[in-house]
Short mmCIF file of C-alpha atoms in Angstrom, two decimals:
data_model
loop_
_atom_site.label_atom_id
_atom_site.label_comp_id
_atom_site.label_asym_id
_atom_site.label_seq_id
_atom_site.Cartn_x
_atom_site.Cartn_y
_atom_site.Cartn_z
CA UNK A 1094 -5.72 13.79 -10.29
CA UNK A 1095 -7.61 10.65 -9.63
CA UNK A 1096 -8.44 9.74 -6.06
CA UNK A 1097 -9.65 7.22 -3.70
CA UNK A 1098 -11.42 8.54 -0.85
CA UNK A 1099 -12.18 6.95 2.27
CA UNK A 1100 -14.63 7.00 4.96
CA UNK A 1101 -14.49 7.59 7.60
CA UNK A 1102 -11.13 8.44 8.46
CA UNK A 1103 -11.23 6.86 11.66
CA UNK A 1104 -14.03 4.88 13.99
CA UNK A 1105 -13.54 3.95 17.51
CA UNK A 1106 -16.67 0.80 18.21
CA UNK A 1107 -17.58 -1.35 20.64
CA UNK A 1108 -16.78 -5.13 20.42
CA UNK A 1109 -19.66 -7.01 18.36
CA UNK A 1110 -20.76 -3.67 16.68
CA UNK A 1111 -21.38 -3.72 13.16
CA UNK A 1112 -19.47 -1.09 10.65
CA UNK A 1113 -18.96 -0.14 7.22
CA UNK A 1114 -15.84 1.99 5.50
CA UNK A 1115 -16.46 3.08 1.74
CA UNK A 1116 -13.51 3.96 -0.81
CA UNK A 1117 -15.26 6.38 -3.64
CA UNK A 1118 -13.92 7.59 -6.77
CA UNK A 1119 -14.51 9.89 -9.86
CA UNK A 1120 -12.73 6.99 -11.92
CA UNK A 1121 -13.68 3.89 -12.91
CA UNK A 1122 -10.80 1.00 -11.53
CA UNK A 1123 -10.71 -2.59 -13.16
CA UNK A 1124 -9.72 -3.95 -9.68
CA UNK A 1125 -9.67 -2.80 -6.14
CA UNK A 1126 -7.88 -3.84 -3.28
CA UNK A 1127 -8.40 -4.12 0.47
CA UNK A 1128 -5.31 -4.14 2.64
CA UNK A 1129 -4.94 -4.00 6.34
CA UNK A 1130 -2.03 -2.38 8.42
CA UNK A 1131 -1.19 -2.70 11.83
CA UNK A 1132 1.00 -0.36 13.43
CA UNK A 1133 5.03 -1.02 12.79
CA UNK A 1134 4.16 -3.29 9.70
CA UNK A 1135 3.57 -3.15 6.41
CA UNK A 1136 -0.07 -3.55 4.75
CA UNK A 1137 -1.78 -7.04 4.22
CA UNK A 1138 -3.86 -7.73 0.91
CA UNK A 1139 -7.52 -8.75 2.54
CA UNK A 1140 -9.23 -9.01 -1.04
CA UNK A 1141 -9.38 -7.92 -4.94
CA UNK A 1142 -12.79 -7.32 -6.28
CA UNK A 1143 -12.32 -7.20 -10.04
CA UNK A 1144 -16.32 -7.42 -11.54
CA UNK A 1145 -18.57 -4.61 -11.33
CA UNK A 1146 -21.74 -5.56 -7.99
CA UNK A 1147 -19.17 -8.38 -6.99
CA UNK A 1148 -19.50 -9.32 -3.40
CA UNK A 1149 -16.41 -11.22 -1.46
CA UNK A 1150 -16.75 -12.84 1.92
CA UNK A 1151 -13.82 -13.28 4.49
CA UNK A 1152 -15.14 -14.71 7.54
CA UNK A 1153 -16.95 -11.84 9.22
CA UNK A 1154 -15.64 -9.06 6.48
CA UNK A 1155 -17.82 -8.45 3.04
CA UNK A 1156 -16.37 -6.73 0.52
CA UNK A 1157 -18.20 -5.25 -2.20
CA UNK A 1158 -17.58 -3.58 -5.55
CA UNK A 1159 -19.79 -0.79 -6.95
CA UNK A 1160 -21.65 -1.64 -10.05
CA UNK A 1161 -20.01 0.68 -11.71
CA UNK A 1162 -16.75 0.59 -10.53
CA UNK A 1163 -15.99 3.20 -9.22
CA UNK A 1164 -16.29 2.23 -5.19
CA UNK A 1165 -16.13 -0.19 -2.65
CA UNK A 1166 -17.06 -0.93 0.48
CA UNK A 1167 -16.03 -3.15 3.67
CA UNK A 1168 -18.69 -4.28 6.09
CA UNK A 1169 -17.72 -5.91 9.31
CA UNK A 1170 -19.98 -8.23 11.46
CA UNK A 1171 -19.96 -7.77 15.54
CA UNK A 1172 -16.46 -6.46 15.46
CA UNK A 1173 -13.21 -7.83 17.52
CA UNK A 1174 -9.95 -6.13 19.01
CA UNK A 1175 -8.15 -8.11 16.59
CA UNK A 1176 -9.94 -5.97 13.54
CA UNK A 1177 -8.14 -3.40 14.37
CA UNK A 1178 -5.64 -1.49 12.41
CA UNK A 1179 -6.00 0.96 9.25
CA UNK A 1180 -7.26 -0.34 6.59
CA UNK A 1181 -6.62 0.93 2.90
CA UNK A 1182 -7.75 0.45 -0.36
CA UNK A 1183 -5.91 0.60 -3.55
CA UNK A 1184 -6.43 0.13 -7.22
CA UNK A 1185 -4.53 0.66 -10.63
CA UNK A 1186 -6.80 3.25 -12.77
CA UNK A 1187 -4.33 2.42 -15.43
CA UNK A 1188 -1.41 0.33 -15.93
CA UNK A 1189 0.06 -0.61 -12.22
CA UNK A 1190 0.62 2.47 -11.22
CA UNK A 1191 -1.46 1.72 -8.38
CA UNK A 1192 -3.24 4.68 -6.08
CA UNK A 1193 -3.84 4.02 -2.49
CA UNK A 1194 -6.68 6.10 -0.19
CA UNK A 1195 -5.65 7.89 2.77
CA UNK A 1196 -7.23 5.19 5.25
CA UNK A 1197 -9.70 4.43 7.58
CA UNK A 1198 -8.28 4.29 11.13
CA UNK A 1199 -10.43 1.43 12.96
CA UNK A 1200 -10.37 0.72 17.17
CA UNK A 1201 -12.35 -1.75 18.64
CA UNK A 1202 -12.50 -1.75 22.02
CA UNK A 1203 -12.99 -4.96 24.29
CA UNK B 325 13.87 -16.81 4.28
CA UNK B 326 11.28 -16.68 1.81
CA UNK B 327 9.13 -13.18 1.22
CA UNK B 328 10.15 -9.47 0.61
CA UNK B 329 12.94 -7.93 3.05
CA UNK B 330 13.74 -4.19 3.88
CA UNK B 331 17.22 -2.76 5.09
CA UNK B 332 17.86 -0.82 7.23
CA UNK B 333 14.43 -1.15 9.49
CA UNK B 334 15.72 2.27 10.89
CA UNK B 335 17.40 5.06 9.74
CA UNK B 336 19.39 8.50 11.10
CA UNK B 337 20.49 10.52 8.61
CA UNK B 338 21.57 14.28 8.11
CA UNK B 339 20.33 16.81 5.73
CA UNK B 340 22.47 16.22 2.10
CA UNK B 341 23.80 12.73 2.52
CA UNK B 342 23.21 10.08 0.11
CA UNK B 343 21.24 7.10 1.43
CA UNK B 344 19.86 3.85 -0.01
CA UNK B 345 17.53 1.72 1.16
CA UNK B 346 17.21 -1.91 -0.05
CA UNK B 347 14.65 -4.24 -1.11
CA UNK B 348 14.59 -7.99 -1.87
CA UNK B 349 12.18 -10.28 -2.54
CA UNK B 350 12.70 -13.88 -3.11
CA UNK B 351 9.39 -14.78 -5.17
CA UNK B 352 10.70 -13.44 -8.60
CA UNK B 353 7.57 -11.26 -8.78
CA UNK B 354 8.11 -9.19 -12.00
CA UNK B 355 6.81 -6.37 -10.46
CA UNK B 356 8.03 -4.08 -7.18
CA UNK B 357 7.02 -1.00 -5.95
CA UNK B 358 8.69 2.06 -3.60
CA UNK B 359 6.07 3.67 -1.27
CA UNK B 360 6.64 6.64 1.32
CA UNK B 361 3.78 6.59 4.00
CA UNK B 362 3.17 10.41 5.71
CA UNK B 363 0.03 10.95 8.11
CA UNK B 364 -2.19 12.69 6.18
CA UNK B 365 -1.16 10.82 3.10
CA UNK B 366 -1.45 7.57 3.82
CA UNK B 367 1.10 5.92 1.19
CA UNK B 368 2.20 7.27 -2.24
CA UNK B 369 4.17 5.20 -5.06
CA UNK B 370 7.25 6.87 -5.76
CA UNK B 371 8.82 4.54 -8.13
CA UNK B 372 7.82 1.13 -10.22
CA UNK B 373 9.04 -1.33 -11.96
CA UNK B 374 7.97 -4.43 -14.39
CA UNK B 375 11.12 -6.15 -14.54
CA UNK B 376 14.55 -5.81 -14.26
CA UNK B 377 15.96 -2.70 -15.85
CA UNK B 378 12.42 -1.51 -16.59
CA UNK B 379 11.76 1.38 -13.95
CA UNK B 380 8.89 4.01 -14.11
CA UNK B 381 8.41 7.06 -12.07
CA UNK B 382 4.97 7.14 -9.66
CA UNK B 383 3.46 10.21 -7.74
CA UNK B 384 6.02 11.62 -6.13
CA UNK B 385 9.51 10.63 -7.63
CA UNK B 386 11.42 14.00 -7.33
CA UNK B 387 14.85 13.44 -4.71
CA UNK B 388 14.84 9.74 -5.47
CA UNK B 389 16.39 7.57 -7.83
CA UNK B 390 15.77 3.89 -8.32
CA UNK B 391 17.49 0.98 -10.06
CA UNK B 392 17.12 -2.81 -10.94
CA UNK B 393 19.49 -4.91 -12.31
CA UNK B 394 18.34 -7.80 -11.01
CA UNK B 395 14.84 -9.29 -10.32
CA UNK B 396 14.90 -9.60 -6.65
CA UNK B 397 16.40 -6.53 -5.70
CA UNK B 398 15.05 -2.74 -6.14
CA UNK B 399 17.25 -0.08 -4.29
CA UNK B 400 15.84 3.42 -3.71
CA UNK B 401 18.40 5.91 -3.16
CA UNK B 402 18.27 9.36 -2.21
CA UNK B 403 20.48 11.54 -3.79
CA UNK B 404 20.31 14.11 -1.23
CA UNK B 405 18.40 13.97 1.38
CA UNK B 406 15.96 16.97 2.55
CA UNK B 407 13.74 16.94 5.92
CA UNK B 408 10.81 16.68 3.75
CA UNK B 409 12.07 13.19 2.99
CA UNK B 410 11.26 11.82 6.76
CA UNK B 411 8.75 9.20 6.53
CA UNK B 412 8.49 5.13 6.61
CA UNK B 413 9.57 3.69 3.37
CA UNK B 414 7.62 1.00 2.21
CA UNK B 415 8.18 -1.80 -0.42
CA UNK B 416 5.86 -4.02 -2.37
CA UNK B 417 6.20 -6.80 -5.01
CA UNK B 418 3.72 -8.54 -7.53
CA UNK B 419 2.74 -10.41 -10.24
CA UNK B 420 0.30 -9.24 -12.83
CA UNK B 421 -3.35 -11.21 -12.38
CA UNK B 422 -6.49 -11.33 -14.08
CA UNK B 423 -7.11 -11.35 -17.72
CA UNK B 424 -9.47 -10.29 -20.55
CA UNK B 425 -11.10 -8.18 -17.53
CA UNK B 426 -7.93 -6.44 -16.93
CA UNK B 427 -5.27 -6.87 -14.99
CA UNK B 428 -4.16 -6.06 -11.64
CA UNK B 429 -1.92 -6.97 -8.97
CA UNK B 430 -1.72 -7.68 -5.70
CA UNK B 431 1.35 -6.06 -3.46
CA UNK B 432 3.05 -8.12 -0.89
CA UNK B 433 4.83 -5.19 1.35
CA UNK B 434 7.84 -5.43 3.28
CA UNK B 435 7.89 -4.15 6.55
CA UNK B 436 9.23 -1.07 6.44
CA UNK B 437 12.10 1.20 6.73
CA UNK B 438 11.62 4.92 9.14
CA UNK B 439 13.98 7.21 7.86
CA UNK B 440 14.52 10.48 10.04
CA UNK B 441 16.54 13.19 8.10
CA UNK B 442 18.04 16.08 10.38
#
């Protein structure tokens, strides 16, 4: 069974603290996503990272993509209230019959 | 309205009915997708589909049924529903992206349908 594993499953920070979350696999994934989810909604696409070391910027969020595809990771710079939610990453090991990891539940308190 | 819309947002059901939820998107993405989200899950694909009359069964497809006659719209039914089937009901659509890379898509969700089966 492939996987997507993230970490941690939840953080509680501090406004303007720094954190990462890391997806990990066994498999290699052409493409992941990032999506966000806030509570009653349905999840928001952040970012796709689709080339092996490629590294995406959204305002204070870097994404990165493992050289060798097979994880990811999601840095955020001095963290606001309004970052949080659970955030989930997905990809397609084959075809679209896309996986999704289990979460990472984030809380940033003001 | 433009985007991807879920009906009901909320339903109460009892153990054995039938029950459908709808899905309809408006963008003509080729692709849509059926997710159940569980804590301690997160969410898992139940059923896909490419295009219209072109359905494919995900991770956990047993109890459901799916059909799509027509672009926009991708019903998931539940023949008969179990407890085990309580959860918020999810649906996505895409196109396919990328190229000699691969390709991959990216899932505009709808938001959301709770289902509570007694």
């Amino acid at each position: 069974t492939q996987l997507l594993e993230q970490s941690p499953q939840f953080l509680s920070i501090q406004e303007g603290e720094n954190l990462t979350v890391y997806c990990n696999s066994s498999s290699v994934f052409s493409s992941l996503q990032w999506y966000r989810q806030e509570p009653g909604e349905g999840p928001v696409l952040l970012v796709t990272v689709v080339t092996g070391g490629e590294v995406k910027k959204l305002k204070r969020l870097t994404f990165q993509f493992g050289d060798a595809r097979k994880d990811s990771s999601l840095h955020i710079t001095a963290a606001q209230p309004g970052d949080t939610g659970l955030y989930l990453c997905a990809g397609a090991p084959g075809g679209f019959k896309t996986i999704f990891g289990a979460g990472t539940r984030l809380f940033v308190k003001a | 309205d433009a985007g991807i819309t879920q009906s009901p947002r909320y339903k109460i059901t009892e153990t054995g009915r039938q029950v459908t939820l709808m899905c309809h998107q408006t963008w003509s993405h080729s692709y849509m997708f059926w997710y159940r989200q569980d804590l301690g899950h997160g969410l898992r694909l139940i059923y896909y589909s490419a295009a219209a009359d072109i359905t494919d069964k995900g991770e956990v497809p047993d109890g459901y049924v799916v059909s799509r006659s027509k672009t926009e719209n991708f019903p998931l039914t539940l023949e008969s529903a179990t407890r085990s089937q309580t959860s918020v009901y999810f649906c996505a659509s895409s196109e396919s992206l990328g190229g000699l890379a691969g390709s991959y898509n990216e899932q505009f969700f709808g938001p959301g349908t709770r289902l509570t089966v007694l």
